[in-house]
């Protein structure tokens, strides 16, 4: 399921252009048409792009996210950098909530050597990862398990989260729009995430650079509700001004 650096660059080019011809991609990447076609075939098999006659586009939907395995593959190196940056700022002996997402799962892996953590999560993947840390107590929310990514959603999960108030909420997001709204796809997931934000003393958002200007249907929060943002590249316009106005501390994870 891994993509190589050239294929990741191809994805970035297609995302920037919205769509591109095979010839445009070959010229931009400095490779042959045959190489582009092989890469496009591979990425199409992973569900990361859609082909059309003579070209390619990235699947774009405001109502449905990419599959979990696809999101794990996409920008994995950037997510790992973000995870290390977040983990470096999380103190030992604190309480956390981690929500659904491949970036929060990367953060869980980066917390494996922390001590004295008490973690609440509605993400069974996060729970399975941190259960391997003997110095971490993991509490899993009740609710409906979403088969595609092992996220726990629904009113039972909301009611469960309301029992707690933690030091830090570590949350992921599907999209950040130019009006400063944080957005996702599933209303049930959003309701749990909103409750997580309400029951944390600090809220840290982990979002790779592709989340900026990415549309999604359901509003989860506004940037003003976030204390810190961790990302893997400097945010594009108009986000630097929005982050400043919202009082959000932005950390760009170094390569």
PDB file of C-alpha atoms in Angstrom:
ATOM      1  CA  UNK A   1       0.000   0.000   0.000  1.00  0.00           C
ATOM      2  CA  UNK A   2       3.069   2.310   0.072  1.00  0.00           C
ATOM      3  CA  UNK A   3       3.575   5.151  -2.377  1.00  0.00           C
ATOM      4  CA  UNK A   4       7.016   6.366  -3.405  1.00  0.00           C
ATOM      5  CA  UNK A   5       8.167  10.025  -3.357  1.00  0.00           C
ATOM      6  CA  UNK A   6       7.532  10.483  -7.092  1.00  0.00           C
ATOM      7  CA  UNK A   7       3.974   9.214  -6.743  1.00  0.00           C
ATOM      8  CA  UNK A   8       3.393  11.516  -3.776  1.00  0.00           C
ATOM      9  CA  UNK A   9       4.640  14.437  -5.860  1.00  0.00           C
ATOM     10  CA  UNK A  10       2.288  13.388  -8.661  1.00  0.00           C
ATOM     11  CA  UNK A  11      -0.587  13.430  -6.159  1.00  0.00           C
ATOM     12  CA  UNK A  12       0.409  16.923  -5.037  1.00  0.00           C
ATOM     13  CA  UNK A  13       0.467  18.158  -8.632  1.00  0.00           C
ATOM     14  CA  UNK A  14      -2.967  16.721  -9.349  1.00  0.00           C
ATOM     15  CA  UNK A  15      -4.354  18.169  -6.122  1.00  0.00           C
ATOM     16  CA  UNK A  16      -2.973  21.618  -6.978  1.00  0.00           C
ATOM     17  CA  UNK A  17      -4.336  21.554 -10.517  1.00  0.00           C
ATOM     18  CA  UNK A  18      -7.574  19.691  -9.607  1.00  0.00           C
ATOM     19  CA  UNK A  19      -6.935  17.624 -12.739  1.00  0.00           C
ATOM     20  CA  UNK A  20      -4.033  17.133 -15.127  1.00  0.00           C
ATOM     21  CA  UNK A  21      -3.177  15.366 -18.360  1.00  0.00           C
ATOM     22  CA  UNK A  22      -0.571  12.636 -18.509  1.00  0.00           C
ATOM     23  CA  UNK A  23       1.565  14.920 -20.694  1.00  0.00           C
ATOM     24  CA  UNK A  24       1.417  17.771 -18.144  1.00  0.00           C
ATOM     25  CA  UNK A  25       2.471  15.448 -15.348  1.00  0.00           C
ATOM     26  CA  UNK A  26       5.319  13.939 -17.355  1.00  0.00           C
ATOM     27  CA  UNK A  27       6.635  17.422 -18.170  1.00  0.00           C
ATOM     28  CA  UNK A  28       6.325  18.681 -14.577  1.00  0.00           C
ATOM     29  CA  UNK A  29       7.910  15.592 -13.013  1.00  0.00           C
ATOM     30  CA  UNK A  30      10.569  15.175 -15.690  1.00  0.00           C
ATOM     31  CA  UNK A  31       9.687  11.558 -16.391  1.00  0.00           C
ATOM     32  CA  UNK A  32       8.350   9.582 -19.330  1.00  0.00           C
ATOM     33  CA  UNK A  33       4.701   9.190 -20.246  1.00  0.00           C
ATOM     34  CA  UNK A  34       5.023   5.479 -19.497  1.00  0.00           C
ATOM     35  CA  UNK A  35       6.245   6.210 -15.957  1.00  0.00           C
ATOM     36  CA  UNK A  36       3.325   8.557 -15.337  1.00  0.00           C
ATOM     37  CA  UNK A  37       0.854   5.991 -16.639  1.00  0.00           C
ATOM     38  CA  UNK A  38       2.302   3.305 -14.331  1.00  0.00           C
ATOM     39  CA  UNK A  39       2.125   5.656 -11.355  1.00  0.00           C
ATOM     40  CA  UNK A  40      -1.420   6.692 -12.191  1.00  0.00           C
ATOM     41  CA  UNK A  41      -2.428   3.026 -12.485  1.00  0.00           C
ATOM     42  CA  UNK A  42      -0.935   2.306  -9.064  1.00  0.00           C
ATOM     43  CA  UNK A  43      -2.593   5.323  -7.433  1.00  0.00           C
ATOM     44  CA  UNK A  44      -5.919   4.514  -9.075  1.00  0.00           C
ATOM     45  CA  UNK A  45      -5.743   0.974  -7.653  1.00  0.00           C
ATOM     46  CA  UNK A  46      -5.276   2.517  -4.200  1.00  0.00           C
ATOM     47  CA  UNK A  47      -8.292   4.757  -4.784  1.00  0.00           C
ATOM     48  CA  UNK A  48      -6.209   7.929  -4.452  1.00  0.00           C
ATOM     49  CA  UNK A  49      -6.932   9.244  -7.958  1.00  0.00           C
ATOM     50  CA  UNK A  50      -9.557   8.853 -10.651  1.00  0.00           C
ATOM     51  CA  UNK A  51      -8.568   8.428 -14.276  1.00  0.00           C
ATOM     52  CA  UNK A  52     -10.281   9.923 -17.275  1.00  0.00           C
ATOM     53  CA  UNK A  53      -9.323   9.731 -20.951  1.00  0.00           C
ATOM     54  CA  UNK A  54      -5.837  11.226 -21.224  1.00  0.00           C
ATOM     55  CA  UNK A  55      -5.657  12.464 -17.643  1.00  0.00           C
ATOM     56  CA  UNK A  56      -6.235  12.085 -13.934  1.00  0.00           C
ATOM     57  CA  UNK A  57      -7.976  13.838 -11.060  1.00  0.00           C
ATOM     58  CA  UNK A  58      -8.134  13.438  -7.296  1.00  0.00           C
ATOM     59  CA  UNK A  59     -11.472  12.159  -5.993  1.00  0.00           C
ATOM     60  CA  UNK A  60     -13.286  15.174  -4.569  1.00  0.00           C
ATOM     61  CA  UNK A  61     -16.300  14.912  -2.349  1.00  0.00           C
ATOM     62  CA  UNK A  62     -17.807  17.081   0.360  1.00  0.00           C
ATOM     63  CA  UNK A  63     -19.872  14.177   1.665  1.00  0.00           C
ATOM     64  CA  UNK A  64     -17.477  11.206   1.894  1.00  0.00           C
ATOM     65  CA  UNK A  65     -13.891  10.861   3.056  1.00  0.00           C
ATOM     66  CA  UNK A  66     -11.236   8.630   1.531  1.00  0.00           C
ATOM     67  CA  UNK A  67     -10.976   5.124   2.939  1.00  0.00           C
ATOM     68  CA  UNK A  68      -8.909   4.489   6.052  1.00  0.00           C
ATOM     69  CA  UNK A  69      -6.170   2.507   4.275  1.00  0.00           C
ATOM     70  CA  UNK A  70      -5.932   5.174   1.592  1.00  0.00           C
ATOM     71  CA  UNK A  71      -5.565   7.914   4.210  1.00  0.00           C
ATOM     72  CA  UNK A  72      -2.898   5.900   6.044  1.00  0.00           C
ATOM     73  CA  UNK A  73      -0.867   5.756   2.849  1.00  0.00           C
ATOM     74  CA  UNK A  74      -1.392   9.366   1.829  1.00  0.00           C
ATOM     75  CA  UNK A  75       1.143  11.800   3.322  1.00  0.00           C
ATOM     76  CA  UNK A  76       2.307   9.214   5.857  1.00  0.00           C
ATOM     77  CA  UNK A  77       5.714  10.875   6.243  1.00  0.00           C
ATOM     78  CA  UNK A  78       4.168  14.274   6.949  1.00  0.00           C
ATOM     79  CA  UNK A  79       1.798  12.752   9.494  1.00  0.00           C
ATOM     80  CA  UNK A  80       4.722  11.033  11.210  1.00  0.00           C
ATOM     81  CA  UNK A  81       6.546  14.365  11.485  1.00  0.00           C
ATOM     82  CA  UNK A  82       3.445  15.991  12.928  1.00  0.00           C
ATOM     83  CA  UNK A  83       3.087  13.129  15.404  1.00  0.00           C
ATOM     84  CA  UNK A  84       6.662  13.518  16.620  1.00  0.00           C
ATOM     85  CA  UNK A  85       6.182  17.265  17.037  1.00  0.00           C
ATOM     86  CA  UNK A  86       2.995  16.752  19.042  1.00  0.00           C
ATOM     87  CA  UNK A  87       4.515  14.034  21.215  1.00  0.00           C
ATOM     88  CA  UNK A  88       7.493  16.255  22.026  1.00  0.00           C
ATOM     89  CA  UNK A  89       5.080  18.767  23.567  1.00  0.00           C
ATOM     90  CA  UNK A  90       2.899  16.311  25.504  1.00  0.00           C
ATOM     91  CA  UNK A  91       4.144  16.072  29.104  1.00  0.00           C
ATOM     92  CA  UNK A  92       4.284  12.864  31.068  1.00  0.00           C
ATOM     93  CA  UNK A  93       1.611  12.348  33.713  1.00  0.00           C
ATOM     94  CA  UNK A  94      -1.234  14.112  31.920  1.00  0.00           C
ATOM     95  CA  UNK A  95      -4.711  13.250  30.646  1.00  0.00           C
ATOM     96  CA  UNK A  96      -5.570  13.183  26.947  1.00  0.00           C
ATOM     97  CA  UNK A  97      -8.443  12.542  24.555  1.00  0.00           C
ATOM     98  CA  UNK A  98      -7.579  11.356  21.034  1.00  0.00           C
ATOM     99  CA  UNK A  99     -10.296  11.222  18.403  1.00  0.00           C
ATOM    100  CA  UNK A 100     -10.759   9.414  15.091  1.00  0.00           C
ATOM    101  CA  UNK A 101      -8.206   9.724  12.294  1.00  0.00           C
ATOM    102  CA  UNK A 102      -4.972   8.419  10.840  1.00  0.00           C
ATOM    103  CA  UNK A 103      -3.047  11.435  12.165  1.00  0.00           C
ATOM    104  CA  UNK A 104      -4.174  10.794  15.733  1.00  0.00           C
ATOM    105  CA  UNK A 105      -3.165   7.168  15.237  1.00  0.00           C
ATOM    106  CA  UNK A 106       0.304   8.366  14.233  1.00  0.00           C
ATOM    107  CA  UNK A 107       0.359  10.489  17.393  1.00  0.00           C
ATOM    108  CA  UNK A 108      -0.544   7.431  19.473  1.00  0.00           C
ATOM    109  CA  UNK A 109       2.480   5.611  18.038  1.00  0.00           C
ATOM    110  CA  UNK A 110       4.675   8.593  18.904  1.00  0.00           C
ATOM    111  CA  UNK A 111       3.451   8.487  22.533  1.00  0.00           C
ATOM    112  CA  UNK A 112       4.565   4.916  23.124  1.00  0.00           C
ATOM    113  CA  UNK A 113       7.435   5.939  25.418  1.00  0.00           C
ATOM    114  CA  UNK A 114       5.519   8.490  27.498  1.00  0.00           C
ATOM    115  CA  UNK A 115       4.862   7.723  31.151  1.00  0.00           C
ATOM    116  CA  UNK A 116       1.824   8.245  33.318  1.00  0.00           C
ATOM    117  CA  UNK A 117      -0.629   9.044  30.536  1.00  0.00           C
ATOM    118  CA  UNK A 118      -4.361   8.598  31.015  1.00  0.00           C
ATOM    119  CA  UNK A 119      -5.921   8.430  27.566  1.00  0.00           C
ATOM    120  CA  UNK A 120      -9.574   8.460  26.571  1.00  0.00           C
ATOM    121  CA  UNK A 121     -10.371   7.686  22.944  1.00  0.00           C
ATOM    122  CA  UNK A 122     -13.209   6.882  20.568  1.00  0.00           C
ATOM    123  CA  UNK A 123     -10.704   5.309  18.176  1.00  0.00           C
ATOM    124  CA  UNK A 124     -10.123   1.563  18.574  1.00  0.00           C
ATOM    125  CA  UNK A 125      -6.896   1.820  16.544  1.00  0.00           C
ATOM    126  CA  UNK A 126      -5.533   4.388  19.017  1.00  0.00           C
ATOM    127  CA  UNK A 127      -6.602   2.160  21.915  1.00  0.00           C
ATOM    128  CA  UNK A 128      -4.854  -0.878  20.408  1.00  0.00           C
ATOM    129  CA  UNK A 129      -1.642   1.090  19.832  1.00  0.00           C
ATOM    130  CA  UNK A 130      -1.434   2.673  23.290  1.00  0.00           C
ATOM    131  CA  UNK A 131      -2.449  -0.543  25.037  1.00  0.00           C
ATOM    132  CA  UNK A 132       1.109  -1.605  24.217  1.00  0.00           C
ATOM    133  CA  UNK A 133       2.488   1.147  26.480  1.00  0.00           C
ATOM    134  CA  UNK A 134       2.515  -0.291  30.020  1.00  0.00           C
ATOM    135  CA  UNK A 135       2.765   3.234  31.486  1.00  0.00           C
ATOM    136  CA  UNK A 136      -0.437   4.381  29.774  1.00  0.00           C
ATOM    137  CA  UNK A 137      -3.991   3.828  31.014  1.00  0.00           C
ATOM    138  CA  UNK A 138      -6.445   3.659  28.102  1.00  0.00           C
ATOM    139  CA  UNK A 139     -10.203   4.170  28.420  1.00  0.00           C
ATOM    140  CA  UNK A 140     -12.387   3.481  25.379  1.00  0.00           C
ATOM    141  CA  UNK A 141     -15.676   5.291  24.747  1.00  0.00           C
ATOM    142  CA  UNK A 142     -18.821   3.256  24.267  1.00  0.00           C
ATOM    143  CA  UNK A 143     -20.945   3.569  21.159  1.00  0.00           C
ATOM    144  CA  UNK A 144     -21.298   2.309  17.607  1.00  0.00           C
ATOM    145  CA  UNK A 145     -18.090   1.044  15.983  1.00  0.00           C
ATOM    146  CA  UNK A 146     -17.749   2.350  12.434  1.00  0.00           C
ATOM    147  CA  UNK A 147     -16.415  -0.623  10.493  1.00  0.00           C
ATOM    148  CA  UNK A 148     -14.412   1.288   7.908  1.00  0.00           C
ATOM    149  CA  UNK A 149     -11.976   2.842  10.410  1.00  0.00           C
ATOM    150  CA  UNK A 150     -12.852   1.442  13.878  1.00  0.00           C
ATOM    151  CA  UNK A 151     -14.024   4.818  15.075  1.00  0.00           C
ATOM    152  CA  UNK A 152     -16.678   4.902  17.804  1.00  0.00           C
ATOM    153  CA  UNK A 153     -19.544   7.314  17.143  1.00  0.00           C
ATOM    154  CA  UNK A 154     -23.080   8.076  18.244  1.00  0.00           C
ATOM    155  CA  UNK A 155     -24.897   9.488  21.254  1.00  0.00           C
ATOM    156  CA  UNK A 156     -23.504   6.874  23.642  1.00  0.00           C
ATOM    157  CA  UNK A 157     -19.987   8.070  22.820  1.00  0.00           C
ATOM    158  CA  UNK A 158     -21.050  11.694  23.353  1.00  0.00           C
ATOM    159  CA  UNK A 159     -22.547  10.874  26.759  1.00  0.00           C
ATOM    160  CA  UNK A 160     -19.414   8.947  27.724  1.00  0.00           C
ATOM    161  CA  UNK A 161     -17.036  11.820  26.864  1.00  0.00           C
ATOM    162  CA  UNK A 162     -19.156  14.255  28.909  1.00  0.00           C
ATOM    163  CA  UNK A 163     -18.019  12.514  32.098  1.00  0.00           C
ATOM    164  CA  UNK A 164     -14.443  13.793  31.719  1.00  0.00           C
ATOM    165  CA  UNK A 165     -12.368  16.945  31.575  1.00  0.00           C
ATOM    166  CA  UNK A 166      -8.832  16.309  30.338  1.00  0.00           C
ATOM    167  CA  UNK A 167      -5.658  18.348  30.074  1.00  0.00           C
ATOM    168  CA  UNK A 168      -5.321  18.103  26.279  1.00  0.00           C
ATOM    169  CA  UNK A 169      -7.580  17.034  23.416  1.00  0.00           C
ATOM    170  CA  UNK A 170      -5.570  15.853  20.395  1.00  0.00           C
ATOM    171  CA  UNK A 171      -7.874  15.977  17.399  1.00  0.00           C
ATOM    172  CA  UNK A 172      -7.666  15.441  13.669  1.00  0.00           C
ATOM    173  CA  UNK A 173      -9.855  17.000  10.997  1.00  0.00           C
ATOM    174  CA  UNK A 174     -10.812  16.357   7.370  1.00  0.00           C
ATOM    175  CA  UNK A 175     -10.736  19.944   6.132  1.00  0.00           C
ATOM    176  CA  UNK A 176     -10.037  23.559   7.103  1.00  0.00           C
ATOM    177  CA  UNK A 177     -11.877  26.047   4.919  1.00  0.00           C
ATOM    178  CA  UNK A 178     -10.838  29.646   4.141  1.00  0.00           C
ATOM    179  CA  UNK A 179     -13.498  31.011   6.503  1.00  0.00           C
ATOM    180  CA  UNK A 180     -11.678  29.380   9.423  1.00  0.00           C
ATOM    181  CA  UNK A 181     -14.168  26.550   9.859  1.00  0.00           C
ATOM    182  CA  UNK A 182     -12.999  23.032  10.701  1.00  0.00           C
ATOM    183  CA  UNK A 183     -15.035  20.456   8.817  1.00  0.00           C
ATOM    184  CA  UNK A 184     -15.644  16.728   8.598  1.00  0.00           C
ATOM    185  CA  UNK A 185     -17.967  14.280   6.854  1.00  0.00           C
ATOM    186  CA  UNK A 186     -19.929  12.285   9.424  1.00  0.00           C
ATOM    187  CA  UNK A 187     -22.363  14.149  11.703  1.00  0.00           C
ATOM    188  CA  UNK A 188     -22.058  11.411  14.333  1.00  0.00           C
ATOM    189  CA  UNK A 189     -18.273  11.764  14.396  1.00  0.00           C
ATOM    190  CA  UNK A 190     -18.554  15.554  14.503  1.00  0.00           C
ATOM    191  CA  UNK A 191     -20.838  15.482  17.550  1.00  0.00           C
ATOM    192  CA  UNK A 192     -18.314  13.383  19.458  1.00  0.00           C
ATOM    193  CA  UNK A 193     -15.455  15.681  18.405  1.00  0.00           C
ATOM    194  CA  UNK A 194     -17.416  18.771  19.489  1.00  0.00           C
ATOM    195  CA  UNK A 195     -17.935  17.190  22.904  1.00  0.00           C
ATOM    196  CA  UNK A 196     -14.223  16.394  23.101  1.00  0.00           C
ATOM    197  CA  UNK A 197     -13.395  20.059  22.469  1.00  0.00           C
ATOM    198  CA  UNK A 198     -15.839  21.165  25.173  1.00  0.00           C
ATOM    199  CA  UNK A 199     -14.291  18.815  27.739  1.00  0.00           C
ATOM    200  CA  UNK A 200     -10.603  19.667  27.337  1.00  0.00           C
ATOM    201  CA  UNK A 201      -8.554  22.412  28.964  1.00  0.00           C
ATOM    202  CA  UNK A 202      -6.495  22.759  25.774  1.00  0.00           C
ATOM    203  CA  UNK A 203      -7.291  21.667  22.215  1.00  0.00           C
ATOM    204  CA  UNK A 204      -4.467  20.739  19.855  1.00  0.00           C
ATOM    205  CA  UNK A 205      -5.308  20.209  16.188  1.00  0.00           C
ATOM    206  CA  UNK A 206      -3.070  17.961  14.061  1.00  0.00           C
ATOM    207  CA  UNK A 207      -3.593  18.489  10.330  1.00  0.00           C
ATOM    208  CA  UNK A 208      -1.264  17.895   7.397  1.00  0.00           C
ATOM    209  CA  UNK A 209      -0.979  20.544   4.679  1.00  0.00           C
ATOM    210  CA  UNK A 210      -3.558  18.897   2.402  1.00  0.00           C
ATOM    211  CA  UNK A 211      -6.331  19.695   4.894  1.00  0.00           C
ATOM    212  CA  UNK A 212      -6.134  23.435   4.129  1.00  0.00           C
ATOM    213  CA  UNK A 213      -8.779  24.547   1.589  1.00  0.00           C
ATOM    214  CA  UNK A 214     -10.297  21.047   1.610  1.00  0.00           C
ATOM    215  CA  UNK A 215     -14.110  21.093   1.659  1.00  0.00           C
ATOM    216  CA  UNK A 216     -16.262  18.828   3.815  1.00  0.00           C
ATOM    217  CA  UNK A 217     -19.962  18.961   4.553  1.00  0.00           C
ATOM    218  CA  UNK A 218     -20.269  19.271   8.356  1.00  0.00           C
ATOM    219  CA  UNK A 219     -18.865  22.114  10.457  1.00  0.00           C
ATOM    220  CA  UNK A 220     -17.095  20.842  13.550  1.00  0.00           C
ATOM    221  CA  UNK A 221     -15.612  24.023  15.037  1.00  0.00           C
ATOM    222  CA  UNK A 222     -13.877  27.303  14.307  1.00  0.00           C
ATOM    223  CA  UNK A 223     -10.145  27.996  14.542  1.00  0.00           C
ATOM    224  CA  UNK A 224     -10.832  30.229  17.557  1.00  0.00           C
ATOM    225  CA  UNK A 225     -11.742  27.070  19.510  1.00  0.00           C
ATOM    226  CA  UNK A 226      -8.261  25.640  18.951  1.00  0.00           C
ATOM    227  CA  UNK A 227      -5.218  26.463  21.084  1.00  0.00           C
ATOM    228  CA  UNK A 228      -2.470  24.906  18.968  1.00  0.00           C
ATOM    229  CA  UNK A 229      -2.128  23.691  15.384  1.00  0.00           C
ATOM    230  CA  UNK A 230       0.511  21.167  14.321  1.00  0.00           C
ATOM    231  CA  UNK A 231       1.084  20.775  10.584  1.00  0.00           C
ATOM    232  CA  UNK A 232       3.836  19.680   8.200  1.00  0.00           C
ATOM    233  CA  UNK A 233       4.200  22.763   5.964  1.00  0.00           C
ATOM    234  CA  UNK A 234       3.576  26.502   6.341  1.00  0.00           C
ATOM    235  CA  UNK A 235      -0.174  27.142   5.983  1.00  0.00           C
ATOM    236  CA  UNK A 236      -1.162  28.834   2.695  1.00  0.00           C
ATOM    237  CA  UNK A 237      -3.031  32.124   2.444  1.00  0.00           C
ATOM    238  CA  UNK A 238      -5.341  33.220   4.016  1.00  0.00           C
ATOM    239  CA  UNK A 239      -4.612  30.943   6.981  1.00  0.00           C
ATOM    240  CA  UNK A 240      -1.614  32.738   8.591  1.00  0.00           C
ATOM    241  CA  UNK A 241      -3.778  35.800   9.259  1.00  0.00           C
ATOM    242  CA  UNK A 242      -6.726  33.653  10.381  1.00  0.00           C
ATOM    243  CA  UNK A 243      -4.522  31.754  12.831  1.00  0.00           C
ATOM    244  CA  UNK A 244      -3.094  34.998  14.202  1.00  0.00           C
ATOM    245  CA  UNK A 245      -6.541  36.531  14.654  1.00  0.00           C
ATOM    246  CA  UNK A 246      -7.790  33.369  16.374  1.00  0.00           C
ATOM    247  CA  UNK A 247      -4.787  33.288  18.731  1.00  0.00           C
ATOM    248  CA  UNK A 248      -3.743  29.817  17.553  1.00  0.00           C
ATOM    249  CA  UNK A 249      -0.102  28.842  18.052  1.00  0.00           C
ATOM    250  CA  UNK A 250       1.094  27.125  14.862  1.00  0.00           C
ATOM    251  CA  UNK A 251       3.922  24.574  14.856  1.00  0.00           C
ATOM    252  CA  UNK A 252       5.323  23.420  11.510  1.00  0.00           C
ATOM    253  CA  UNK A 253       6.962  20.023  11.998  1.00  0.00           C
ATOM    254  CA  UNK A 254      10.486  20.010  10.589  1.00  0.00           C
ATOM    255  CA  UNK A 255      11.494  17.502   7.933  1.00  0.00           C
TER     256      UNK A 255
END
